[in-house]
Amino acid sequence: LGVLHDDARELRREVLGLLRDRDRDGVMAYAQKFLSSPGRKDGLYWPTAAGEPPSPLGPLVGAARAQGYAKGDAASKRSEGGSAFHGYRYKILTRQGFHSAYAGIALPNDASVALHEAVGFEALGIYREVGFKHGRWHDVGWWRRALAQAATPSEPVRFSELDL
């Protein structure tokens, strides 16, 4: 539990570090998208020139590219999990020692269900009327994807301790 608590604190620091005064009105807000518009810094990633500080997702994009993922690379989009992003996420979770990934989806959402099932998630069940969205209650479906066999249970590896 202590390891998970420390990881949660680390994640909280990283998430809070993504807050910015995006429209210079004194209100801190999160980006509304991952990729910035061309020539703008309105997302979490934008290209930088040598010597400029990286965008918030810059180091992760660099690590993904070092793993062979490239923008527009059809092979990487279909690799291990349907998309480069998902495949990279599953590799990290597996290297940390996790053997399952879970997804909760507010229903109905045929596109999200199809995406998750296309990358290997299997339906587990539905919690009735537990999610409130767009002014009404929704059922939430739960899916699981096996990442690896848990041969010998062990404590998960902290994200900060991974050699990425």
PDB file of C-alpha atoms in Angstrom:
ATOM      1  CA  LEU A   1       0.000   0.000   0.000  1.00  0.00           C
ATOM      2  CA  GLY A   2       2.881   2.363   0.760  1.00  0.00           C
ATOM      3  CA  VAL A   3       4.295   1.962  -2.746  1.00  0.00           C
ATOM      4  CA  LEU A   4       0.925   2.729  -4.308  1.00  0.00           C
ATOM      5  CA  HIS A   5       0.523   5.753  -2.017  1.00  0.00           C
ATOM      6  CA  ASP A   6       3.969   7.060  -3.051  1.00  0.00           C
ATOM      7  CA  ASP A   7       3.124   6.468  -6.719  1.00  0.00           C
ATOM      8  CA  ALA A   8      -0.192   8.299  -6.248  1.00  0.00           C
ATOM      9  CA  ARG A   9       1.654  11.276  -4.754  1.00  0.00           C
ATOM     10  CA  GLU A  10       4.132  11.252  -7.658  1.00  0.00           C
ATOM     11  CA  LEU A  11       1.271  11.083 -10.165  1.00  0.00           C
ATOM     12  CA  ARG A  12      -0.537  13.947  -8.371  1.00  0.00           C
ATOM     13  CA  ARG A  13       2.609  16.122  -8.658  1.00  0.00           C
ATOM     14  CA  GLU A  14       2.876  15.304 -12.361  1.00  0.00           C
ATOM     15  CA  VAL A  15      -0.820  15.999 -13.008  1.00  0.00           C
ATOM     16  CA  LEU A  16      -0.710  19.284 -11.092  1.00  0.00           C
ATOM     17  CA  GLY A  17       2.355  20.193 -13.124  1.00  0.00           C
ATOM     18  CA  LEU A  18       0.177  20.067 -16.254  1.00  0.00           C
ATOM     19  CA  LEU A  19      -1.998  22.953 -15.058  1.00  0.00           C
ATOM     20  CA  ARG A  20      -1.373  26.204 -16.930  1.00  0.00           C
ATOM     21  CA  ASP A  21      -2.946  29.652 -17.225  1.00  0.00           C
ATOM     22  CA  ARG A  22      -3.802  28.818 -20.828  1.00  0.00           C
ATOM     23  CA  ASP A  23      -5.690  31.966 -21.812  1.00  0.00           C
ATOM     24  CA  ARG A  24      -3.886  34.319 -19.398  1.00  0.00           C
ATOM     25  CA  ASP A  25      -7.013  35.059 -17.333  1.00  0.00           C
ATOM     26  CA  GLY A  26      -5.505  33.980 -14.013  1.00  0.00           C
ATOM     27  CA  VAL A  27      -7.391  30.656 -13.996  1.00  0.00           C
ATOM     28  CA  MET A  28      -5.359  27.478 -14.026  1.00  0.00           C
ATOM     29  CA  ALA A  29      -6.751  24.801 -16.365  1.00  0.00           C
ATOM     30  CA  TYR A  30      -5.772  21.512 -17.964  1.00  0.00           C
ATOM     31  CA  ALA A  31      -5.243  21.186 -21.697  1.00  0.00           C
ATOM     32  CA  GLN A  32      -8.312  19.957 -23.546  1.00  0.00           C
ATOM     33  CA  LYS A  33      -6.316  17.803 -25.981  1.00  0.00           C
ATOM     34  CA  PHE A  34      -3.054  15.882 -26.285  1.00  0.00           C
ATOM     35  CA  LEU A  35      -1.668  17.358 -29.508  1.00  0.00           C
ATOM     36  CA  SER A  36      -1.385  21.115 -29.824  1.00  0.00           C
ATOM     37  CA  SER A  37      -2.695  22.920 -32.881  1.00  0.00           C
ATOM     38  CA  PRO A  38       0.055  23.704 -35.424  1.00  0.00           C
ATOM     39  CA  GLY A  39       2.169  26.615 -34.172  1.00  0.00           C
ATOM     40  CA  ARG A  40       0.382  26.719 -30.766  1.00  0.00           C
ATOM     41  CA  LYS A  41       0.917  25.322 -27.278  1.00  0.00           C
ATOM     42  CA  ASP A  42      -2.728  24.580 -26.513  1.00  0.00           C
ATOM     43  CA  GLY A  43      -2.338  20.847 -25.869  1.00  0.00           C
ATOM     44  CA  LEU A  44       0.020  18.655 -23.873  1.00  0.00           C
ATOM     45  CA  TYR A  45       2.468  18.047 -26.729  1.00  0.00           C
ATOM     46  CA  TRP A  46       4.081  20.376 -29.244  1.00  0.00           C
ATOM     47  CA  PRO A  47       7.362  20.101 -31.138  1.00  0.00           C
ATOM     48  CA  THR A  48      10.256  22.056 -29.653  1.00  0.00           C
ATOM     49  CA  ALA A  49      13.519  23.341 -31.068  1.00  0.00           C
ATOM     50  CA  ALA A  50      16.910  22.487 -29.581  1.00  0.00           C
ATOM     51  CA  GLY A  51      17.398  24.263 -26.262  1.00  0.00           C
ATOM     52  CA  GLU A  52      13.670  24.875 -25.636  1.00  0.00           C
ATOM     53  CA  PRO A  53      12.021  23.263 -22.638  1.00  0.00           C
ATOM     54  CA  PRO A  54       9.991  20.189 -23.616  1.00  0.00           C
ATOM     55  CA  SER A  55       6.213  20.146 -23.743  1.00  0.00           C
ATOM     56  CA  PRO A  56       4.535  18.274 -20.847  1.00  0.00           C
ATOM     57  CA  LEU A  57       4.309  15.055 -22.902  1.00  0.00           C
ATOM     58  CA  GLY A  58       7.572  15.676 -24.766  1.00  0.00           C
ATOM     59  CA  PRO A  59       9.658  13.165 -22.765  1.00  0.00           C
ATOM     60  CA  LEU A  60       7.013  10.443 -23.161  1.00  0.00           C
ATOM     61  CA  VAL A  61       6.758  11.075 -26.906  1.00  0.00           C
ATOM     62  CA  GLY A  62      10.556  10.841 -27.115  1.00  0.00           C
ATOM     63  CA  ALA A  63      10.541   7.535 -25.202  1.00  0.00           C
ATOM     64  CA  ALA A  64       7.775   6.174 -27.464  1.00  0.00           C
ATOM     65  CA  ARG A  65       9.717   7.166 -30.581  1.00  0.00           C
ATOM     66  CA  ALA A  66      12.813   5.444 -29.171  1.00  0.00           C
ATOM     67  CA  GLN A  67      10.649   2.306 -28.865  1.00  0.00           C
ATOM     68  CA  GLY A  68       9.861   2.534 -32.587  1.00  0.00           C
ATOM     69  CA  TYR A  69       6.561   4.419 -32.581  1.00  0.00           C
ATOM     70  CA  ALA A  70       6.283   7.176 -35.161  1.00  0.00           C
ATOM     71  CA  LYS A  71       3.462   9.519 -36.135  1.00  0.00           C
ATOM     72  CA  GLY A  72       1.593   8.084 -39.089  1.00  0.00           C
ATOM     73  CA  ASP A  73       3.381   4.735 -38.919  1.00  0.00           C
ATOM     74  CA  ALA A  74       0.632   2.251 -39.793  1.00  0.00           C
ATOM     75  CA  ALA A  75       2.594  -0.706 -38.407  1.00  0.00           C
ATOM     76  CA  SER A  76       3.007   0.933 -35.004  1.00  0.00           C
ATOM     77  CA  LYS A  77      -0.665   1.883 -34.890  1.00  0.00           C
ATOM     78  CA  ARG A  78      -1.606  -1.780 -35.249  1.00  0.00           C
ATOM     79  CA  SER A  79       1.100  -3.126 -32.941  1.00  0.00           C
ATOM     80  CA  GLU A  80       0.388  -4.806 -29.637  1.00  0.00           C
ATOM     81  CA  GLY A  81      -2.906  -3.310 -28.641  1.00  0.00           C
ATOM     82  CA  GLY A  82      -4.340  -1.494 -31.615  1.00  0.00           C
ATOM     83  CA  SER A  83      -2.550   1.837 -31.421  1.00  0.00           C
ATOM     84  CA  ALA A  84       0.948   2.985 -30.601  1.00  0.00           C
ATOM     85  CA  PHE A  85      -0.367   4.840 -27.557  1.00  0.00           C
ATOM     86  CA  HIS A  86      -2.207   1.836 -26.166  1.00  0.00           C
ATOM     87  CA  GLY A  87       0.618  -0.572 -26.998  1.00  0.00           C
ATOM     88  CA  TYR A  88       3.129   1.646 -25.205  1.00  0.00           C
ATOM     89  CA  ARG A  89       0.823   1.976 -22.191  1.00  0.00           C
ATOM     90  CA  TYR A  90       0.435  -1.818 -21.971  1.00  0.00           C
ATOM     91  CA  LYS A  91       4.203  -2.310 -22.194  1.00  0.00           C
ATOM     92  CA  ILE A  92       4.716   0.064 -19.255  1.00  0.00           C
ATOM     93  CA  LEU A  93       2.056  -1.664 -17.143  1.00  0.00           C
ATOM     94  CA  THR A  94       3.512  -5.101 -17.946  1.00  0.00           C
ATOM     95  CA  ARG A  95       7.043  -3.971 -17.064  1.00  0.00           C
ATOM     96  CA  GLN A  96       5.691  -2.673 -13.760  1.00  0.00           C
ATOM     97  CA  GLY A  97       4.406  -6.165 -13.001  1.00  0.00           C
ATOM     98  CA  PHE A  98       0.691  -5.630 -13.565  1.00  0.00           C
ATOM     99  CA  HIS A  99      -1.057  -8.535 -15.220  1.00  0.00           C
ATOM    100  CA  SER A 100      -4.454  -6.945 -16.000  1.00  0.00           C
ATOM    101  CA  ALA A 101      -5.797  -3.640 -17.302  1.00  0.00           C
ATOM    102  CA  TYR A 102      -9.365  -2.483 -16.645  1.00  0.00           C
ATOM    103  CA  ALA A 103     -11.678  -0.031 -18.389  1.00  0.00           C
ATOM    104  CA  GLY A 104     -14.927   1.532 -17.235  1.00  0.00           C
ATOM    105  CA  ILE A 105     -17.137   2.881 -20.021  1.00  0.00           C
ATOM    106  CA  ALA A 106     -20.260   5.008 -19.581  1.00  0.00           C
ATOM    107  CA  LEU A 107     -22.957   3.344 -21.667  1.00  0.00           C
ATOM    108  CA  PRO A 108     -24.160   3.515 -24.330  1.00  0.00           C
ATOM    109  CA  ASN A 109     -20.887   4.127 -26.134  1.00  0.00           C
ATOM    110  CA  ASP A 110     -20.568   1.699 -29.041  1.00  0.00           C
ATOM    111  CA  ALA A 111     -17.370   3.306 -30.358  1.00  0.00           C
ATOM    112  CA  SER A 112     -15.516   2.975 -27.047  1.00  0.00           C
ATOM    113  CA  VAL A 113     -16.761  -0.577 -26.525  1.00  0.00           C
ATOM    114  CA  ALA A 114     -15.595  -1.500 -30.049  1.00  0.00           C
ATOM    115  CA  LEU A 115     -12.183   0.120 -29.497  1.00  0.00           C
ATOM    116  CA  HIS A 116     -11.594  -1.684 -26.211  1.00  0.00           C
ATOM    117  CA  GLU A 117     -12.764  -5.037 -27.545  1.00  0.00           C
ATOM    118  CA  ALA A 118     -10.589  -4.586 -30.658  1.00  0.00           C
ATOM    119  CA  VAL A 119      -7.502  -4.324 -28.426  1.00  0.00           C
ATOM    120  CA  GLY A 120      -8.319  -7.404 -26.377  1.00  0.00           C
ATOM    121  CA  PHE A 121     -10.611  -6.253 -23.560  1.00  0.00           C
ATOM    122  CA  GLU A 122     -13.383  -8.636 -22.494  1.00  0.00           C
ATOM    123  CA  ALA A 123     -16.659  -7.554 -20.902  1.00  0.00           C
ATOM    124  CA  LEU A 124     -16.919  -8.254 -17.159  1.00  0.00           C
ATOM    125  CA  GLY A 125     -20.253  -6.741 -16.229  1.00  0.00           C
ATOM    126  CA  ILE A 126     -22.382  -3.637 -15.885  1.00  0.00           C
ATOM    127  CA  TYR A 127     -23.088  -1.405 -12.890  1.00  0.00           C
ATOM    128  CA  ARG A 128     -26.567   0.018 -13.371  1.00  0.00           C
ATOM    129  CA  GLU A 129     -27.101   3.796 -13.137  1.00  0.00           C
ATOM    130  CA  VAL A 130     -23.833   4.626 -11.337  1.00  0.00           C
ATOM    131  CA  GLY A 131     -22.417   7.246 -13.721  1.00  0.00           C
ATOM    132  CA  PHE A 132     -23.911  10.720 -14.031  1.00  0.00           C
ATOM    133  CA  LYS A 133     -23.135  12.430 -17.349  1.00  0.00           C
ATOM    134  CA  HIS A 134     -24.906  15.016 -19.512  1.00  0.00           C
ATOM    135  CA  GLY A 135     -27.712  15.473 -16.989  1.00  0.00           C
ATOM    136  CA  ARG A 136     -28.711  11.845 -16.585  1.00  0.00           C
ATOM    137  CA  TRP A 137     -27.681   8.564 -14.989  1.00  0.00           C
ATOM    138  CA  HIS A 138     -25.838   5.999 -17.087  1.00  0.00           C
ATOM    139  CA  ASP A 139     -24.896   2.375 -16.715  1.00  0.00           C
ATOM    140  CA  VAL A 140     -21.130   1.787 -16.588  1.00  0.00           C
ATOM    141  CA  GLY A 141     -19.697  -1.301 -18.235  1.00  0.00           C
ATOM    142  CA  TRP A 142     -16.444  -2.840 -17.039  1.00  0.00           C
ATOM    143  CA  TRP A 143     -13.889  -4.564 -19.252  1.00  0.00           C
ATOM    144  CA  ARG A 144     -10.610  -6.402 -18.516  1.00  0.00           C
ATOM    145  CA  ARG A 145      -7.585  -7.134 -20.653  1.00  0.00           C
ATOM    146  CA  ALA A 146      -4.993  -9.704 -19.598  1.00  0.00           C
ATOM    147  CA  LEU A 147      -1.494  -8.258 -19.970  1.00  0.00           C
ATOM    148  CA  ALA A 148       0.617 -11.178 -18.765  1.00  0.00           C
ATOM    149  CA  GLN A 149       0.363 -14.322 -16.701  1.00  0.00           C
ATOM    150  CA  ALA A 150       1.060 -13.720 -13.021  1.00  0.00           C
ATOM    151  CA  ALA A 151       3.484 -16.610 -12.433  1.00  0.00           C
ATOM    152  CA  THR A 152       4.720 -15.422  -9.046  1.00  0.00           C
ATOM    153  CA  PRO A 153       2.904 -12.541  -7.378  1.00  0.00           C
ATOM    154  CA  SER A 154       5.191  -9.615  -6.671  1.00  0.00           C
ATOM    155  CA  GLU A 155       4.866  -5.983  -5.719  1.00  0.00           C
ATOM    156  CA  PRO A 156       4.396  -3.606  -8.703  1.00  0.00           C
ATOM    157  CA  VAL A 157       7.432  -1.575  -9.785  1.00  0.00           C
ATOM    158  CA  ARG A 158       7.123   2.179  -9.320  1.00  0.00           C
ATOM    159  CA  PHE A 159       6.828   4.103 -12.589  1.00  0.00           C
ATOM    160  CA  SER A 160       9.773   6.291 -11.490  1.00  0.00           C
ATOM    161  CA  GLU A 161      11.960   3.185 -11.168  1.00  0.00           C
ATOM    162  CA  LEU A 162      11.397   1.957 -14.727  1.00  0.00           C
ATOM    163  CA  ASP A 163      14.284   2.338 -17.145  1.00  0.00           C
ATOM    164  CA  LEU A 164      12.397   3.966 -20.031  1.00  0.00           C
TER     165      LEU A 164
END
